[in-house]
Coordinates of N, CA and C in Angstrom, one line a residue:
M1160 N -43.6 26.3 19.8 CA -42.2 27.3 18.9 C -42.1 26.4 17.8
P1161 N -42.4 27.3 16.5 CA -43.0 27.1 15.4 C -41.4 26.1 14.8
S1162 N -41.5 25.5 13.7 CA -40.6 24.7 13.5 C -39.9 25.6 12.4
K1163 N -38.8 25.0 12.2 CA -37.4 25.8 11.3 C -38.0 25.4 10.2
P1164 N -38.2 26.8 9.2 CA -38.4 26.4 7.7 C -37.3 25.7 7.1
P1165 N -37.4 24.6 6.0 CA -36.7 24.1 5.5 C -35.5 25.1 4.6
P1166 N -34.3 24.7 4.5 CA -33.7 25.4 3.7 C -34.1 25.5 2.4
P1167 N -33.6 26.7 1.7 CA -34.2 26.9 0.1 C -33.6 25.9 -0.8
I1168 N -33.8 25.6 -1.6 CA -33.7 24.5 -2.7 C -32.6 25.4 -3.9
T1169 N -31.6 25.3 -3.4 CA -30.5 25.8 -4.8 C -29.7 25.3 -5.3
I1170 N -28.7 25.5 -6.5 CA -28.3 24.7 -7.2 C -26.9 24.6 -6.4
D1171 N -26.6 25.4 -5.4 CA -25.3 25.3 -4.5 C -25.5 24.1 -3.7
A1172 N -26.5 23.7 -3.0 CA -27.0 22.8 -2.4 C -26.8 21.6 -3.0
V1173 N -27.0 21.2 -4.3 CA -27.2 19.6 -5.3 C -24.8 20.2 -5.3
Y1174 N -24.8 21.2 -5.6 CA -22.8 21.3 -5.7 C -22.7 20.9 -4.4
A1175 N -22.9 20.5 -4.0 CA -22.1 20.3 -2.3 C -22.6 19.0 -1.5
A1176 N -23.4 18.4 -2.1 CA -24.0 17.0 -1.8 C -23.1 15.9 -2.0
P1177 N -22.9 15.2 -1.3 CA -22.1 13.9 -1.3 C -22.6 12.9 -2.9
G1178 N -23.6 13.0 -2.9 CA -24.2 12.4 -3.9 C -23.3 12.8 -5.7
Y1179 N -23.6 14.1 -5.7 CA -23.2 14.7 -6.3 C -21.6 15.0 -6.9
L1180 N -21.1 15.1 -5.6 CA -19.4 15.2 -5.8 C -19.1 13.6 -6.0
F1181 N -19.2 12.6 -6.0 CA -19.1 11.0 -6.0 C -19.4 11.0 -7.9
R1182 N -20.5 11.6 -8.3 CA -20.7 11.4 -9.8 C -19.9 12.0 -10.2
R1183 N -19.7 13.4 -9.9 CA -18.4 14.1 -10.4 C -16.8 14.1 -10.6
M1184 N -16.6 13.2 -9.3 CA -15.8 12.6 -9.3 C -15.6 11.7 -10.1
Q1185 N -16.5 10.2 -10.4 CA -16.7 9.3 -11.4 C -16.2 10.0 -12.6
Q1186 N -16.7 10.9 -13.2 CA -16.5 11.3 -14.4 C -15.7 11.8 -15.0
I1187 N -14.7 12.5 -13.4 CA -13.5 12.8 -13.8 C -12.5 11.7 -13.5
A1188 N -12.9 10.9 -12.8 CA -11.7 9.6 -13.1 C -11.7 8.7 -14.6
V1189 N -13.1 8.5 -15.2 CA -13.0 7.9 -16.7 C -12.1 8.7 -17.1
S1190 N -12.6 10.3 -16.9 CA -11.8 11.2 -18.3 C -10.5 10.8 -18.1
I1191 N -9.7 10.6 -16.8 CA -8.2 11.0 -16.5 C -8.0 9.2 -16.9
F1192 N -8.6 8.4 -16.8 CA -8.2 7.4 -17.3 C -8.3 6.9 -18.8
M1193 N -9.1 7.5 -19.1 CA -9.0 7.2 -21.1 C -8.3 8.1 -21.4
E1194 N -8.0 9.4 -21.2 CA -7.0 10.0 -21.8 C -5.3 9.3 -21.3
E1195 N -5.1 8.7 -20.1 CA -3.8 8.7 -20.0 C -3.6 7.1 -20.5
C1196 N -5.2 6.4 -20.8 CA -4.8 4.7 -21.5 C -5.3 5.1 -23.0
K1197 N -5.7 6.2 -23.7 CA -5.9 6.0 -25.0 C -5.6 5.0 -25.7
T1198 N -4.0 4.8 -26.0 CA -3.4 4.1 -27.0 C -3.9 2.8 -26.5
F1199 N -4.6 2.5 -25.7 CA -4.4 1.0 -25.2 C -6.2 0.6 -25.8
D1200 N -6.9 1.4 -25.8 CA -8.5 1.2 -26.2 C -8.6 0.5 -25.1
L1201 N -9.0 0.6 -23.5 CA -9.6 -0.1 -22.6 C -10.3 0.7 -22.0
T1202 N -11.7 0.4 -21.6 CA -12.7 1.4 -20.7 C -12.1 1.2 -18.9
P1203 N -12.0 1.4 -18.1 CA -11.9 1.0 -16.6 C -12.5 -0.2 -16.3
V1204 N -13.6 -0.7 -17.1 CA -14.5 -1.7 -16.7 C -13.5 -3.1 -17.0
Q1205 N -13.3 -2.8 -18.5 CA -12.7 -3.9 -19.2 C -11.2 -3.9 -18.6
Y1206 N -10.7 -2.8 -18.2 CA -9.5 -3.4 -17.9 C -9.8 -4.2 -16.2
A1207 N -10.4 -3.3 -15.3 CA -10.7 -4.7 -14.1 C -10.9 -5.9 -14.7
A1208 N -11.7 -6.6 -15.3 CA -12.4 -7.2 -16.0 C -10.6 -8.4 -16.6
L1209 N -10.0 -7.6 -17.1 CA -8.8 -8.2 -17.5 C -8.0 -8.4 -16.1
I1210 N -7.8 -7.8 -15.5 CA -7.0 -8.4 -14.0 C -7.3 -9.5 -13.5
A1211 N -9.0 -9.2 -13.4 CA -9.7 -10.5 -12.6 C -9.5 -11.7 -13.0
I1212 N -9.6 -11.2 -14.3 CA -9.2 -13.0 -15.3 C -7.7 -13.4 -15.3
H1213 N -6.8 -12.4 -15.4 CA -5.3 -12.8 -15.4 C -5.0 -13.3 -13.6
T1214 N -5.7 -12.8 -12.7 CA -5.6 -13.1 -11.4 C -6.3 -14.7 -11.1
H1215 N -7.5 -14.8 -12.0 CA -8.1 -15.8 -11.4 C -8.8 -16.5 -12.8
P1216 N -7.5 -17.1 -13.6 CA -8.0 -17.4 -15.3 C -8.7 -19.1 -14.8
G1217 N -9.7 -19.0 -15.7 CA -10.9 -20.0 -15.6 C -12.4 -19.5 -14.8
I1218 N -12.2 -18.2 -14.5 CA -13.5 -17.3 -13.8 C -14.5 -17.5 -14.7
D1219 N -15.9 -17.7 -14.2 CA -17.4 -17.5 -15.2 C -17.2 -16.2 -14.8
A1220 N -18.4 -15.8 -16.2 CA -18.5 -14.4 -15.9 C -19.6 -13.9 -14.7
T1221 N -20.3 -14.9 -14.4 CA -20.8 -14.4 -13.3 C -20.4 -14.3 -11.9
R1222 N -18.9 -15.3 -11.6 CA -18.0 -15.1 -10.3 C -17.2 -13.7 -10.9
L1223 N -17.0 -13.3 -12.4 CA -16.5 -12.4 -12.6 C -17.1 -11.2 -11.9
S1224 N -18.6 -11.0 -12.5 CA -19.3 -10.0 -12.1 C -19.2 -9.5 -10.3
A1225 N -19.2 -11.0 -9.4 CA -19.3 -10.4 -8.5 C -17.9 -9.8 -7.9
V1226 N -16.9 -10.7 -8.9 CA -15.5 -9.8 -8.2 C -15.2 -8.8 -8.7
I1227 N -15.9 -7.7 -9.8 CA -15.4 -7.1 -10.1 C -16.5 -5.7 -10.0
A1228 N -17.8 -6.0 -9.4 CA -18.8 -5.4 -8.7 C -19.8 -4.5 -10.1
F1229 N -19.6 -5.5 -11.1 CA -20.3 -4.7 -12.1 C -21.5 -5.9 -12.7
D1230 N -22.3 -5.3 -12.8 CA -23.6 -5.7 -13.5 C -23.4 -7.2 -14.4
R1231 N -24.0 -8.0 -14.0 CA -23.8 -9.2 -15.1 C -24.4 -9.1 -16.0
S1232 N -25.6 -8.6 -16.5 CA -26.1 -8.3 -17.7 C -25.2 -7.5 -19.0
T1233 N -24.8 -6.5 -18.2 CA -23.6 -5.6 -18.8 C -22.6 -6.0 -19.2
L1234 N -21.9 -6.9 -18.2 CA -20.8 -7.3 -18.3 C -20.6 -8.8 -19.3
G1235 N -21.7 -8.9 -20.1 CA -21.4 -9.4 -21.1 C -21.0 -9.0 -22.5
S1236 N -21.0 -7.6 -22.5 CA -20.9 -7.2 -23.8 C -19.5 -6.5 -23.4
V1237 N -19.4 -6.2 -22.3 CA -18.0 -5.7 -21.7 C -16.8 -7.1 -22.0
I1238 N -17.7 -8.8 -21.9 CA -16.4 -9.5 -22.4 C -16.4 -9.8 -23.9
E1239 N -17.7 -9.2 -24.4 CA -17.8 -9.5 -26.2 C -16.5 -9.0 -26.7
R1240 N -16.8 -7.5 -26.1 CA -15.7 -6.9 -26.7 C -14.3 -7.1 -26.5
L1241 N -13.7 -7.7 -25.2 CA -12.5 -7.8 -25.0 C -12.0 -9.6 -25.7
Q1242 N -13.1 -10.0 -26.2 CA -12.9 -11.5 -26.7 C -12.6 -11.3 -28.5
A1243 N -13.3 -9.9 -29.0 CA -13.5 -9.5 -30.1 C -11.9 -8.6 -30.6
K1244 N -11.3 -8.5 -29.5 CA -10.2 -7.6 -29.2 C -9.1 -8.4 -29.2
D1245 N -9.4 -10.0 -29.2 CA -8.3 -11.1 -28.6 C -7.7 -10.7 -27.4
Y1246 N -8.5 -10.3 -26.9 CA -7.9 -10.5 -25.1 C -8.4 -11.6 -24.2
V1247 N -9.6 -11.8 -24.6 CA -9.8 -13.1 -24.0 C -10.4 -14.4 -24.8
E1248 N -10.5 -15.3 -24.0 CA -11.0 -16.5 -24.8 C -12.2 -17.3 -23.7
R1249 N -12.9 -17.8 -24.0 CA -14.2 -18.4 -23.3 C -13.8 -19.6 -23.9
K1250 N -13.9 -20.7 -22.7 CA -13.9 -22.1 -23.3 C -14.6 -22.7 -22.1
P1251 N -15.5 -23.8 -22.8 CA -16.3 -24.5 -22.1 C -15.7 -25.3 -20.7
A1252 N -16.4 -25.1 -19.3 CA -16.1 -26.2 -18.1 C -16.8 -27.3 -18.3
P1253 N -15.0 -28.2 -18.0 CA -15.2 -29.2 -18.0 C -16.6 -30.5 -17.8
E1254 N -16.7 -29.5 -16.8 CA -18.3 -30.3 -16.0 C -19.3 -29.6 -16.4
D1255 N -19.5 -28.7 -17.1 CA -21.0 -28.3 -17.7 C -20.4 -27.4 -18.5
K1256 N -20.8 -28.1 -19.8 CA -20.3 -27.3 -21.3 C -20.7 -25.9 -21.4
R1257 N -22.1 -25.6 -20.9 CA -23.1 -24.6 -21.1 C -22.4 -23.4 -19.8
I1258 N -21.4 -23.9 -19.2 CA -20.2 -22.6 -18.5 C -19.3 -22.5 -19.1
K1259 N -19.0 -21.2 -19.6 CA -17.8 -20.8 -20.4 C -16.9 -19.9 -19.2
L1260 N -15.5 -20.5 -19.2 CA -14.7 -19.9 -18.5 C -13.6 -19.0 -19.3
L1261 N -13.5 -18.1 -18.8 CA -12.3 -17.1 -19.0 C -11.2 -17.0 -19.1
Y1262 N -10.1 -16.7 -19.7 CA -8.9 -16.8 -19.6 C -8.4 -15.6 -20.6
L1263 N -6.9 -15.4 -20.3 CA -6.5 -14.3 -20.9 C -5.3 -15.0 -22.0
T1264 N -5.9 -14.3 -23.4 CA -4.8 -14.6 -24.4 C -3.6 -14.3 -24.5
K1265 N -2.4 -14.6 -25.2 CA -1.3 -13.8 -24.8 C -1.2 -12.2 -25.2
S1266 N -2.2 -12.3 -26.4 CA -2.7 -10.7 -26.3 C -3.2 -9.9 -25.1
G1267 N -3.9 -10.5 -24.3 CA -4.6 -9.9 -23.7 C -3.4 -10.0 -22.0
A1268 N -2.5 -10.8 -22.0 CA -1.6 -10.6 -21.0 C -0.6 -9.6 -21.8
A1269 N 0.0 -9.4 -22.7 CA 0.3 -8.3 -23.5 C -0.2 -6.6 -23.0
I1270 N -1.3 -7.0 -23.3 CA -1.8 -5.6 -23.3 C -1.9 -5.2 -21.7
L1271 N -2.2 -5.9 -20.9 CA -2.2 -6.0 -19.5 C -1.0 -5.4 -18.8
R1272 N 0.1 -6.1 -19.0 CA 1.5 -5.5 -18.7 C 1.9 -4.5 -19.3
E1273 N 1.6 -3.8 -20.5 CA 1.6 -2.6 -21.2 C 0.9 -1.6 -20.8
I1274 N -0.1 -1.6 -19.9 CA -1.0 -0.6 -19.9 C -0.8 -0.5 -18.3
I1275 N -0.2 -1.4 -17.5 CA -0.2 -0.6 -16.2 C 0.4 0.4 -15.9
P1276 N 1.8 0.8 -16.4 CA 1.8 2.3 -16.2 C 1.4 3.3 -16.3
A1277 N 0.0 3.4 -17.6 CA -0.4 4.2 -17.9 C -1.8 4.3 -16.7
V1278 N -2.5 3.5 -16.6 CA -3.0 3.3 -15.2 C -2.8 3.6 -13.6
E1279 N -1.6 3.5 -13.4 CA -0.8 3.8 -12.7 C -0.8 5.7 -12.5
R1280 N -0.7 6.3 -13.5 CA -0.6 7.4 -13.9 C -1.4 8.1 -13.9
A1281 N -3.0 7.5 -14.3 CA -4.2 8.0 -14.4 C -4.5 8.4 -12.6
Q1282 N -4.3 7.0 -12.0 CA -4.3 7.0 -10.4 C -3.4 7.9 -9.8
A1283 N -2.6 8.3 -10.0 CA -1.8 9.2 -9.4 C -2.5 10.7 -9.9
R1284 N -2.8 10.8 -11.0 CA -3.3 12.4 -11.9 C -4.7 12.6 -10.9
M1285 N -5.6 11.5 -10.3 CA -6.8 11.7 -9.9 C -6.2 12.5 -8.2
L1286 N -5.2 12.1 -7.9 CA -5.1 12.5 -6.6 C -4.2 13.5 -6.7
E1287 N -3.8 13.9 -7.5 CA -2.4 14.9 -7.4 C -2.5 16.2 -6.8
P1288 N -4.0 16.6 -7.1 CA -4.0 18.0 -6.6 C -4.2 18.0 -4.9
L1289 N -4.0 17.5 -4.1 CA -4.1 17.0 -2.9 C -2.7 16.6 -2.3
K1290 N -2.5 17.1 -0.8 CA -1.2 17.4 -0.4 C -1.2 15.6 -0.1
P1291 N 0.1 14.9 0.1 CA 0.0 13.7 0.0 C -0.4 13.4 1.8
A1292 N -0.8 13.9 2.7 CA -1.5 13.5 4.0 C -3.1 13.0 3.6
D1293 N -3.4 14.1 2.7 CA -4.5 14.5 2.6 C -5.2 13.2 1.5
R1294 N -4.1 13.1 0.6 CA -4.6 11.6 -0.3 C -4.6 10.3 0.8
K1295 N -3.7 10.0 1.5 CA -4.2 9.3 2.4 C -5.5 9.4 3.0
T1296 N -5.8 10.1 4.0 CA -6.9 10.7 4.4 C -8.0 9.9 3.2
L1297 N -8.1 10.9 2.3 CA -9.2 10.4 1.1 C -9.5 9.4 0.8
M1298 N -8.2 8.4 0.6 CA -8.2 6.6 0.5 C -8.9 5.7 1.5
G1299 N -8.3 6.1 2.6 CA -8.8 5.9 4.2 C -10.5 6.3 4.0
L1300 N -10.8 7.2 3.8 CA -12.0 7.5 4.0 C -12.7 6.7 2.9
L1301 N -12.5 6.5 1.8 CA -13.4 5.7 0.9 C -13.6 4.5 0.8
V1302 N -12.3 4.3 1.3 CA -12.3 2.6 1.2 C -13.1 2.2 2.4
Q1303 N -13.8 3.1 3.6 CA -14.3 2.9 4.9 C -16.0 3.0 4.2
L1304 N -15.9 3.7 3.3 CA -17.3 4.3 3.2 C -17.9 3.0 1.8
V1305 N -17.1 2.7 1.1 CA -17.5 1.9 0.0 C -17.9 0.5 0.8
D1306 N -16.9 0.0 1.7 CA -17.2 -1.1 2.5 C -18.4 -1.0 3.2
L1307 N -18.5 0.1 4.0 CA -19.9 0.4 4.8 C -21.2 0.6 3.9
N1308 N -21.1 0.6 3.2 CA -22.4 0.7 1.9 C -21.8 -0.2 0.9
N1309 N -21.7 -1.2 1.1 CA -21.4 -2.0 -0.1 C -22.8 -2.5 -0.3
E1310 N -23.8 -3.0 0.8 CA -25.0 -3.8 0.6 C -25.6 -2.8 -0.4
A1311 N -25.5 -1.3 -0.3 CA -26.4 -0.9 -0.8 C -26.5 -0.5 -2.4
S1312 N -25.4 -1.1 -2.9 CA -25.0 -0.9 -4.5 C -26.1 -1.7 -5.4
R1313 N -26.2 -2.0 -6.2 CA -27.2 -2.8 -7.1 C -26.4 -4.0 -7.3
V1314 N -24.9 -3.8 -7.6 CA -24.2 -4.8 -7.6 C -23.0 -5.2 -6.4
P1315 N -23.4 -5.2 -5.3 CA -22.9 -5.1 -3.8 C -21.6 -6.2 -4.4
L1316 N -20.1 -5.6 -4.0 CA -18.8 -6.5 -4.5 C -18.6 -8.3 -3.2
R1317 N -18.9 -8.9 -4.1 CA -18.8 -10.6 -3.4 C -17.7 -11.2 -3.9
A1318 N -16.2 -10.4 -3.6 CA -15.2 -11.4 -4.3 C -15.0 -12.4 -3.8
E1319 N -14.8 -12.5 -2.1 CA -14.5 -13.6 -1.7 C -15.6 -14.5 -1.6
D1320 N -17.1 -14.5 -1.7 CA -17.9 -15.4 -2.2 C -17.4 -16.3 -3.3
A1321 N -17.1 -15.4 -4.4 CA -16.9 -15.6 -5.6 C -15.6 -16.9 -5.8
L1322 N -14.8 -16.1 -5.2 CA -13.3 -17.1 -5.4 C -13.5 -18.1 -4.3
E1323 N -14.1 -18.3 -3.6 CA -14.6 -19.5 -2.6 C -15.0 -20.5 -3.4
H1324 N -15.8 -20.5 -4.4 CA -16.6 -21.3 -5.6 C -15.1 -21.8 -6.2
L1325 N -14.4 -20.8 -6.6 CA -13.5 -21.7 -8.0 C -12.3 -22.0 -6.7
G1326 N -12.3 -22.2 -5.7 CA -11.4 -23.0 -5.0 C -10.1 -21.9 -4.9
K1327 N -10.2 -21.1 -4.9 CA -9.0 -20.0 -5.1 C -8.7 -18.7 -4.3
A1328 N -9.9 -19.0 -3.3 CA -10.0 -17.7 -2.3 C -8.7 -17.3 -2.1
G1329 N -8.1 -15.7 -2.5 CA -7.0 -15.1 -2.2 C -6.6 -14.3 -3.2

């Protein structure tokens, strides 16, 4: 029995591929975030870094990278931009002056409080076209997919491991 020929290669096949759809949704999510948060001049990664530093004051850049699942080499420039905006300060670790610990400044804490409503609006807008039940289903499936594919990431989420070293797990 002859084998079935492969399906034709078409742009419609690309448009229906999960990877393409995830990439498009990432573009849409960033656009919505930037639109809602434009007055704050923060990117989604900068926002995540501020939240993590707020939650875990004294975290170092390597552990911050693990907590927000962001490439360590690129994170350095994110931290530099936050420092230039006076949202974050670096202080040497008492036990090893080469390690710099990250803390929010008063300005950083203030911007974080101010941006939260805009971030919440952005998150709501991303899901707004869906019915409430579909939003819940999508979020459950996304959490599951991200969790089950964590190890396939260039930068797997390692929050528990990173926080365990801080002695502040949770």
